[in-house]
Amino acid sequence: SCGIYAVYGEFQTFQHYLIQINLRVMSNDQRVRGISVVKAVVVGNTSNYLGGKRETDGHTHTWTVYLKPFKSEDMSVYVKKVHFKLHDSYSQPLRVLTRPPYRVSESGWGEFEIMVKIFFHDPTEKPVTFFHLLKLFQNETVTMKDKTLISEHYDEIIFTEPTSLMYPLLINTKPIDPSFSQHHHNFEEVERKTFTAIVESRRKIKTEISELSARIKSQKEAYQVLKQEVKELEQEQAKT
């Protein structure tokens, strides 16, 4: 095993070693035409109130920001690394993670935007960037669970015509520790409610358009009647 490690020691696993060898040796100009692969992800953070300002640094909360697969799959098969860019006031604002779980835990007192940048094993695939507003304080956009604040959202990475090297990595992912992919919101239920709300909104709009069209038609008819009455009155006056 020591001899093998000497060969691919810079890589996480032998699988990643093979991936990198293929990327270095094979041409990656060819793309799989007419194919799109969608990878759903969840970006968010949890935070906990410390009960007041900590004497050592004045921090009021501990928090964890994370990137998770929406489904239980090992993103490291196609993800090379993930950058988390924190506020510049932190001693190490750029955190780089090369394997799951993709998360950073810290403490602080203020909210700020965190950049989450995803790099792929195939360098011809451009990195994908998400932005997440770190939430520490309660409002209508967050959820509370057992004194833990949760702020997360669903998003998607769309690979349009991926390279012939990237495509098999995307479709041959393996399961991962469920704790690495567990998210706090039932996004399927959110999607269902959103879809229902859209359908209901469309129904209401259609009804309102129909009612408005009927009123316009009625007003046009009333206008024509009034116009005819005015015409007849003018004709009567002309005779006298």
PDB file of C-alpha atoms in Angstrom:
ATOM      1  CA  SER A   1       0.000   0.000   0.000  1.00  0.00           C
ATOM      2  CA  CYS A   2       2.910   2.366   0.659  1.00  0.00           C
ATOM      3  CA  GLY A   3       4.102   1.894  -2.910  1.00  0.00           C
ATOM      4  CA  ILE A   4       0.666   2.682  -4.292  1.00  0.00           C
ATOM      5  CA  TYR A   5       0.418   5.767  -2.071  1.00  0.00           C
ATOM      6  CA  ALA A   6       3.745   6.956  -3.420  1.00  0.00           C
ATOM      7  CA  VAL A   7       2.197   6.909  -6.885  1.00  0.00           C
ATOM      8  CA  TYR A   8      -1.119   8.644  -6.145  1.00  0.00           C
ATOM      9  CA  GLY A   9      -0.465  10.128  -2.717  1.00  0.00           C
ATOM     10  CA  GLU A  10      -1.524  13.613  -3.871  1.00  0.00           C
ATOM     11  CA  PHE A  11      -5.004  12.285  -4.618  1.00  0.00           C
ATOM     12  CA  GLN A  12      -7.799  11.323  -2.245  1.00  0.00           C
ATOM     13  CA  THR A  13      -8.420   7.797  -3.569  1.00  0.00           C
ATOM     14  CA  PHE A  14      -7.253   5.478  -6.301  1.00  0.00           C
ATOM     15  CA  GLN A  15     -10.435   6.381  -8.189  1.00  0.00           C
ATOM     16  CA  HIS A  16      -9.436  10.048  -8.186  1.00  0.00           C
ATOM     17  CA  TYR A  17      -5.965   9.033  -9.297  1.00  0.00           C
ATOM     18  CA  LEU A  18      -7.421   7.276 -12.338  1.00  0.00           C
ATOM     19  CA  ILE A  19      -9.634  10.261 -13.085  1.00  0.00           C
ATOM     20  CA  GLN A  20      -6.662  12.607 -13.136  1.00  0.00           C
ATOM     21  CA  ILE A  21      -4.561  10.251 -15.258  1.00  0.00           C
ATOM     22  CA  ASN A  22      -7.382  10.037 -17.817  1.00  0.00           C
ATOM     23  CA  LEU A  23      -7.754  13.813 -17.817  1.00  0.00           C
ATOM     24  CA  ARG A  24      -4.038  14.282 -18.438  1.00  0.00           C
ATOM     25  CA  VAL A  25      -3.655  11.635 -21.128  1.00  0.00           C
ATOM     26  CA  MET A  26      -6.916  11.758 -23.099  1.00  0.00           C
ATOM     27  CA  SER A  27      -8.201  14.587 -25.216  1.00  0.00           C
ATOM     28  CA  ASN A  28     -11.116  16.393 -23.584  1.00  0.00           C
ATOM     29  CA  ASP A  29     -12.265  18.397 -26.609  1.00  0.00           C
ATOM     30  CA  GLN A  30     -15.115  16.041 -27.494  1.00  0.00           C
ATOM     31  CA  ARG A  31     -18.531  16.759 -25.995  1.00  0.00           C
ATOM     32  CA  VAL A  32     -21.623  14.615 -25.658  1.00  0.00           C
ATOM     33  CA  ARG A  33     -23.989  16.410 -28.010  1.00  0.00           C
ATOM     34  CA  GLY A  34     -27.638  16.843 -27.197  1.00  0.00           C
ATOM     35  CA  ILE A  35     -27.214  15.796 -23.553  1.00  0.00           C
ATOM     36  CA  SER A  36     -27.744  17.837 -20.390  1.00  0.00           C
ATOM     37  CA  VAL A  37     -27.113  16.548 -16.878  1.00  0.00           C
ATOM     38  CA  VAL A  38     -28.656  18.303 -13.888  1.00  0.00           C
ATOM     39  CA  LYS A  39     -27.097  18.016 -10.438  1.00  0.00           C
ATOM     40  CA  ALA A  40     -29.323  19.330  -7.668  1.00  0.00           C
ATOM     41  CA  VAL A  41     -27.619  20.838  -4.622  1.00  0.00           C
ATOM     42  CA  VAL A  42     -28.541  22.497  -1.350  1.00  0.00           C
ATOM     43  CA  VAL A  43     -26.604  25.541  -0.116  1.00  0.00           C
ATOM     44  CA  GLY A  44     -27.222  26.894   3.360  1.00  0.00           C
ATOM     45  CA  ASN A  45     -26.159  27.436   6.930  1.00  0.00           C
ATOM     46  CA  THR A  46     -27.127  26.655  10.476  1.00  0.00           C
ATOM     47  CA  SER A  47     -26.385  28.897  13.452  1.00  0.00           C
ATOM     48  CA  ASN A  48     -26.739  28.809  17.218  1.00  0.00           C
ATOM     49  CA  TYR A  49     -26.936  31.724  19.624  1.00  0.00           C
ATOM     50  CA  LEU A  50     -24.300  31.637  22.369  1.00  0.00           C
ATOM     51  CA  GLY A  51     -26.540  33.493  24.794  1.00  0.00           C
ATOM     52  CA  GLY A  52     -24.564  36.718  24.596  1.00  0.00           C
ATOM     53  CA  LYS A  53     -21.217  38.133  23.564  1.00  0.00           C
ATOM     54  CA  ARG A  54     -18.285  35.811  24.155  1.00  0.00           C
ATOM     55  CA  GLU A  55     -15.687  37.520  26.303  1.00  0.00           C
ATOM     56  CA  THR A  56     -12.710  36.416  24.228  1.00  0.00           C
ATOM     57  CA  ASP A  57     -13.820  37.823  20.866  1.00  0.00           C
ATOM     58  CA  GLY A  58     -17.295  39.318  21.201  1.00  0.00           C
ATOM     59  CA  HIS A  59     -18.831  36.639  18.999  1.00  0.00           C
ATOM     60  CA  THR A  60     -22.504  35.894  19.582  1.00  0.00           C
ATOM     61  CA  HIS A  61     -23.124  32.855  17.356  1.00  0.00           C
ATOM     62  CA  THR A  62     -21.544  29.653  16.104  1.00  0.00           C
ATOM     63  CA  TRP A  63     -22.426  28.714  12.537  1.00  0.00           C
ATOM     64  CA  THR A  64     -21.826  26.203   9.765  1.00  0.00           C
ATOM     65  CA  VAL A  65     -22.143  26.922   6.049  1.00  0.00           C
ATOM     66  CA  TYR A  66     -22.468  23.972   3.684  1.00  0.00           C
ATOM     67  CA  LEU A  67     -22.883  22.653   0.179  1.00  0.00           C
ATOM     68  CA  LYS A  68     -24.725  19.329  -0.036  1.00  0.00           C
ATOM     69  CA  PRO A  69     -26.002  17.109  -2.833  1.00  0.00           C
ATOM     70  CA  PHE A  70     -29.789  17.137  -2.976  1.00  0.00           C
ATOM     71  CA  LYS A  71     -29.678  13.369  -3.404  1.00  0.00           C
ATOM     72  CA  SER A  72     -27.404  11.040  -1.484  1.00  0.00           C
ATOM     73  CA  GLU A  73     -24.452  10.875  -3.872  1.00  0.00           C
ATOM     74  CA  ASP A  74     -20.724  11.422  -3.646  1.00  0.00           C
ATOM     75  CA  MET A  75     -20.089  14.735  -5.383  1.00  0.00           C
ATOM     76  CA  SER A  76     -16.327  14.228  -5.174  1.00  0.00           C
ATOM     77  CA  VAL A  77     -16.591  11.844  -8.129  1.00  0.00           C
ATOM     78  CA  TYR A  78     -16.966  14.901 -10.364  1.00  0.00           C
ATOM     79  CA  VAL A  79     -16.110  17.780  -7.977  1.00  0.00           C
ATOM     80  CA  LYS A  80     -12.399  18.448  -7.517  1.00  0.00           C
ATOM     81  CA  LYS A  81     -12.692  21.065  -4.758  1.00  0.00           C
ATOM     82  CA  VAL A  82     -15.005  23.636  -3.231  1.00  0.00           C
ATOM     83  CA  HIS A  83     -13.997  27.151  -2.170  1.00  0.00           C
ATOM     84  CA  PHE A  84     -15.821  28.932   0.620  1.00  0.00           C
ATOM     85  CA  LYS A  85     -14.962  32.656   0.634  1.00  0.00           C
ATOM     86  CA  LEU A  86     -15.763  34.158   4.039  1.00  0.00           C
ATOM     87  CA  HIS A  87     -15.651  37.772   5.173  1.00  0.00           C
ATOM     88  CA  ASP A  88     -12.164  39.302   4.990  1.00  0.00           C
ATOM     89  CA  SER A  89     -12.187  39.882   8.748  1.00  0.00           C
ATOM     90  CA  TYR A  90     -11.486  36.165   9.292  1.00  0.00           C
ATOM     91  CA  SER A  91      -7.842  35.177   9.509  1.00  0.00           C
ATOM     92  CA  GLN A  92      -8.333  32.616   6.728  1.00  0.00           C
ATOM     93  CA  PRO A  93     -11.191  33.944   4.614  1.00  0.00           C
ATOM     94  CA  LEU A  94     -10.688  31.356   1.840  1.00  0.00           C
ATOM     95  CA  ARG A  95     -11.406  27.771   2.890  1.00  0.00           C
ATOM     96  CA  VAL A  96     -10.718  24.977   0.393  1.00  0.00           C
ATOM     97  CA  LEU A  97     -12.301  21.533   0.756  1.00  0.00           C
ATOM     98  CA  THR A  98     -11.386  18.606  -1.490  1.00  0.00           C
ATOM     99  CA  ARG A  99     -13.734  15.953  -0.115  1.00  0.00           C
ATOM    100  CA  PRO A 100     -17.175  15.706   1.526  1.00  0.00           C
ATOM    101  CA  PRO A 101     -18.616  16.967   3.709  1.00  0.00           C
ATOM    102  CA  TYR A 102     -18.281  20.376   2.079  1.00  0.00           C
ATOM    103  CA  ARG A 103     -18.852  22.609   5.097  1.00  0.00           C
ATOM    104  CA  VAL A 104     -17.103  25.243   7.176  1.00  0.00           C
ATOM    105  CA  SER A 105     -17.812  25.895  10.849  1.00  0.00           C
ATOM    106  CA  GLU A 106     -16.947  29.200  12.492  1.00  0.00           C
ATOM    107  CA  SER A 107     -18.251  31.762  14.948  1.00  0.00           C
ATOM    108  CA  GLY A 108     -19.058  35.447  14.588  1.00  0.00           C
ATOM    109  CA  TRP A 109     -21.457  38.261  15.334  1.00  0.00           C
ATOM    110  CA  GLY A 110     -22.618  39.498  11.932  1.00  0.00           C
ATOM    111  CA  GLU A 111     -24.260  38.309   8.743  1.00  0.00           C
ATOM    112  CA  PHE A 112     -22.460  38.479   5.406  1.00  0.00           C
ATOM    113  CA  GLU A 113     -22.463  36.939   1.938  1.00  0.00           C
ATOM    114  CA  ILE A 114     -20.416  33.776   1.414  1.00  0.00           C
ATOM    115  CA  MET A 115     -19.203  32.755  -2.025  1.00  0.00           C
ATOM    116  CA  VAL A 116     -19.285  29.019  -2.724  1.00  0.00           C
ATOM    117  CA  LYS A 117     -17.252  28.116  -5.810  1.00  0.00           C
ATOM    118  CA  ILE A 118     -17.211  24.580  -7.200  1.00  0.00           C
ATOM    119  CA  PHE A 119     -14.327  23.272  -9.336  1.00  0.00           C
ATOM    120  CA  PHE A 120     -14.593  20.077 -11.375  1.00  0.00           C
ATOM    121  CA  HIS A 121     -12.167  17.270 -12.192  1.00  0.00           C
ATOM    122  CA  ASP A 122     -12.419  18.158 -15.864  1.00  0.00           C
ATOM    123  CA  PRO A 123     -10.735  21.574 -16.129  1.00  0.00           C
ATOM    124  CA  THR A 124     -12.609  22.363 -19.344  1.00  0.00           C
ATOM    125  CA  GLU A 125     -15.809  22.592 -17.289  1.00  0.00           C
ATOM    126  CA  LYS A 126     -15.964  26.116 -15.907  1.00  0.00           C
ATOM    127  CA  PRO A 127     -16.330  26.492 -12.125  1.00  0.00           C
ATOM    128  CA  VAL A 128     -19.828  27.183 -10.808  1.00  0.00           C
ATOM    129  CA  THR A 129     -20.400  29.860  -8.173  1.00  0.00           C
ATOM    130  CA  PHE A 130     -23.232  30.236  -5.674  1.00  0.00           C
ATOM    131  CA  PHE A 131     -23.735  33.007  -3.143  1.00  0.00           C
ATOM    132  CA  HIS A 132     -25.298  32.427   0.248  1.00  0.00           C
ATOM    133  CA  LEU A 133     -26.216  35.095   2.778  1.00  0.00           C
ATOM    134  CA  LEU A 134     -25.124  33.787   6.162  1.00  0.00           C
ATOM    135  CA  LYS A 135     -28.106  34.087   8.507  1.00  0.00           C
ATOM    136  CA  LEU A 136     -27.709  34.396  12.269  1.00  0.00           C
ATOM    137  CA  PHE A 137     -30.916  36.147  13.299  1.00  0.00           C
ATOM    138  CA  GLN A 138     -34.540  35.094  13.099  1.00  0.00           C
ATOM    139  CA  ASN A 139     -36.843  36.470  10.416  1.00  0.00           C
ATOM    140  CA  GLU A 140     -39.517  35.186   8.051  1.00  0.00           C
ATOM    141  CA  THR A 141     -36.939  33.600   5.693  1.00  0.00           C
ATOM    142  CA  VAL A 142     -35.379  31.185   8.197  1.00  0.00           C
ATOM    143  CA  THR A 143     -36.499  28.115  10.129  1.00  0.00           C
ATOM    144  CA  MET A 144     -35.913  27.310  13.792  1.00  0.00           C
ATOM    145  CA  LYS A 145     -35.444  23.730  14.949  1.00  0.00           C
ATOM    146  CA  ASP A 146     -34.422  22.899  18.525  1.00  0.00           C
ATOM    147  CA  LYS A 147     -32.881  26.361  18.986  1.00  0.00           C
ATOM    148  CA  THR A 148     -30.902  25.974  15.753  1.00  0.00           C
ATOM    149  CA  LEU A 149     -31.514  28.515  13.013  1.00  0.00           C
ATOM    150  CA  ILE A 150     -31.615  27.045   9.492  1.00  0.00           C
ATOM    151  CA  SER A 151     -31.321  28.944   6.222  1.00  0.00           C
ATOM    152  CA  GLU A 152     -30.907  26.901   3.062  1.00  0.00           C
ATOM    153  CA  HIS A 153     -32.013  26.896  -0.544  1.00  0.00           C
ATOM    154  CA  TYR A 154     -32.241  24.474  -3.427  1.00  0.00           C
ATOM    155  CA  ASP A 155     -30.274  25.073  -6.613  1.00  0.00           C
ATOM    156  CA  GLU A 156     -29.067  23.204  -9.671  1.00  0.00           C
ATOM    157  CA  ILE A 157     -25.844  22.785 -11.617  1.00  0.00           C
ATOM    158  CA  ILE A 158     -26.645  22.177 -15.281  1.00  0.00           C
ATOM    159  CA  PHE A 159     -24.008  20.540 -17.466  1.00  0.00           C
ATOM    160  CA  THR A 160     -24.986  21.225 -21.066  1.00  0.00           C
ATOM    161  CA  GLU A 161     -23.203  18.903 -23.478  1.00  0.00           C
ATOM    162  CA  PRO A 162     -20.516  17.822 -20.962  1.00  0.00           C
ATOM    163  CA  THR A 163     -17.210  16.529 -22.235  1.00  0.00           C
ATOM    164  CA  SER A 164     -16.783  12.838 -22.997  1.00  0.00           C
ATOM    165  CA  LEU A 165     -14.617  12.632 -19.883  1.00  0.00           C
ATOM    166  CA  MET A 166     -16.986  14.497 -17.572  1.00  0.00           C
ATOM    167  CA  TYR A 167     -20.165  12.739 -18.649  1.00  0.00           C
ATOM    168  CA  PRO A 168     -19.375   9.297 -17.154  1.00  0.00           C
ATOM    169  CA  LEU A 169     -18.341  10.949 -13.887  1.00  0.00           C
ATOM    170  CA  LEU A 170     -21.697  12.702 -13.687  1.00  0.00           C
ATOM    171  CA  ILE A 171     -23.827   9.624 -14.316  1.00  0.00           C
ATOM    172  CA  ASN A 172     -21.808   7.106 -12.290  1.00  0.00           C
ATOM    173  CA  THR A 173     -21.840   8.651  -8.836  1.00  0.00           C
ATOM    174  CA  LYS A 174     -22.006   6.439  -5.770  1.00  0.00           C
ATOM    175  CA  PRO A 175     -24.005   6.757  -2.541  1.00  0.00           C
ATOM    176  CA  ILE A 176     -22.549   8.769   0.311  1.00  0.00           C
ATOM    177  CA  ASP A 177     -22.953   8.875   4.075  1.00  0.00           C
ATOM    178  CA  PRO A 178     -26.558  10.123   4.492  1.00  0.00           C
ATOM    179  CA  SER A 179     -25.430  12.642   7.113  1.00  0.00           C
ATOM    180  CA  PHE A 180     -23.380  14.398   4.401  1.00  0.00           C
ATOM    181  CA  SER A 181     -26.445  14.969   2.213  1.00  0.00           C
ATOM    182  CA  GLN A 182     -29.199  15.412   4.776  1.00  0.00           C
ATOM    183  CA  HIS A 183     -30.922  18.760   4.459  1.00  0.00           C
ATOM    184  CA  HIS A 184     -33.458  20.320   6.769  1.00  0.00           C
ATOM    185  CA  HIS A 185     -36.222  21.352   4.384  1.00  0.00           C
ATOM    186  CA  ASN A 186     -38.596  19.123   2.469  1.00  0.00           C
ATOM    187  CA  PHE A 187     -37.939  20.686  -0.912  1.00  0.00           C
ATOM    188  CA  GLU A 188     -40.239  18.183  -2.638  1.00  0.00           C
ATOM    189  CA  GLU A 189     -43.089  19.538  -0.507  1.00  0.00           C
ATOM    190  CA  VAL A 190     -41.962  23.102  -1.215  1.00  0.00           C
ATOM    191  CA  GLU A 191     -41.948  22.291  -4.928  1.00  0.00           C
ATOM    192  CA  ARG A 192     -45.422  20.737  -4.680  1.00  0.00           C
ATOM    193  CA  LYS A 193     -46.816  23.756  -2.826  1.00  0.00           C
ATOM    194  CA  THR A 194     -45.138  26.143  -5.262  1.00  0.00           C
ATOM    195  CA  PHE A 195     -46.551  24.237  -8.241  1.00  0.00           C
ATOM    196  CA  THR A 196     -50.005  24.225  -6.654  1.00  0.00           C
ATOM    197  CA  ALA A 197     -49.735  27.955  -5.978  1.00  0.00           C
ATOM    198  CA  ILE A 198     -48.694  28.595  -9.606  1.00  0.00           C
ATOM    199  CA  VAL A 199     -51.619  26.544 -10.925  1.00  0.00           C
ATOM    200  CA  GLU A 200     -54.026  28.374  -8.598  1.00  0.00           C
ATOM    201  CA  SER A 201     -52.577  31.749  -9.617  1.00  0.00           C
ATOM    202  CA  ARG A 202     -52.980  30.880 -13.290  1.00  0.00           C
ATOM    203  CA  ARG A 203     -56.583  29.827 -12.628  1.00  0.00           C
ATOM    204  CA  LYS A 204     -57.314  33.106 -10.856  1.00  0.00           C
ATOM    205  CA  ILE A 205     -55.648  35.126 -13.615  1.00  0.00           C
ATOM    206  CA  LYS A 206     -57.618  33.218 -16.263  1.00  0.00           C
ATOM    207  CA  THR A 207     -60.853  33.875 -14.345  1.00  0.00           C
ATOM    208  CA  GLU A 208     -60.018  37.564 -13.925  1.00  0.00           C
ATOM    209  CA  ILE A 209     -59.183  37.884 -17.637  1.00  0.00           C
ATOM    210  CA  SER A 210     -62.451  36.189 -18.521  1.00  0.00           C
ATOM    211  CA  GLU A 211     -64.431  38.479 -16.199  1.00  0.00           C
ATOM    212  CA  LEU A 212     -62.598  41.551 -17.523  1.00  0.00           C
ATOM    213  CA  SER A 213     -63.264  40.492 -21.123  1.00  0.00           C
ATOM    214  CA  ALA A 214     -66.952  40.082 -20.288  1.00  0.00           C
ATOM    215  CA  ARG A 215     -67.067  43.559 -18.733  1.00  0.00           C
ATOM    216  CA  ILE A 216     -65.298  45.089 -21.729  1.00  0.00           C
ATOM    217  CA  LYS A 217     -67.732  43.344 -24.073  1.00  0.00           C
ATOM    218  CA  SER A 218     -70.680  44.565 -22.012  1.00  0.00           C
ATOM    219  CA  GLN A 219     -69.326  48.114 -21.996  1.00  0.00           C
ATOM    220  CA  LYS A 220     -68.785  48.013 -25.769  1.00  0.00           C
ATOM    221  CA  GLU A 221     -72.361  46.860 -26.265  1.00  0.00           C
ATOM    222  CA  ALA A 222     -73.644  49.604 -23.947  1.00  0.00           C
ATOM    223  CA  TYR A 223     -71.564  52.136 -25.880  1.00  0.00           C
ATOM    224  CA  GLN A 224     -73.041  50.989 -29.179  1.00  0.00           C
ATOM    225  CA  VAL A 225     -76.577  51.274 -27.743  1.00  0.00           C
ATOM    226  CA  LEU A 226     -75.837  54.748 -26.421  1.00  0.00           C
ATOM    227  CA  LYS A 227     -74.275  55.756 -29.739  1.00  0.00           C
ATOM    228  CA  GLN A 228     -77.371  54.576 -31.590  1.00  0.00           C
ATOM    229  CA  GLU A 229     -79.644  56.467 -29.206  1.00  0.00           C
ATOM    230  CA  VAL A 230     -77.639  59.662 -29.714  1.00  0.00           C
ATOM    231  CA  LYS A 231     -77.818  59.184 -33.473  1.00  0.00           C
ATOM    232  CA  GLU A 232     -81.591  58.720 -33.370  1.00  0.00           C
ATOM    233  CA  LEU A 233     -81.973  61.775 -31.116  1.00  0.00           C
ATOM    234  CA  GLU A 234     -79.927  63.889 -33.518  1.00  0.00           C
ATOM    235  CA  GLN A 235     -82.089  62.675 -36.418  1.00  0.00           C
ATOM    236  CA  GLU A 236     -85.259  63.655 -34.523  1.00  0.00           C
ATOM    237  CA  GLN A 237     -83.852  67.101 -33.780  1.00  0.00           C
ATOM    238  CA  ALA A 238     -82.878  67.543 -37.432  1.00  0.00           C
ATOM    239  CA  LYS A 239     -86.510  66.886 -38.525  1.00  0.00           C
ATOM    240  CA  THR A 240     -87.830  69.621 -36.246  1.00  0.00           C
TER     241      THR A 240
END
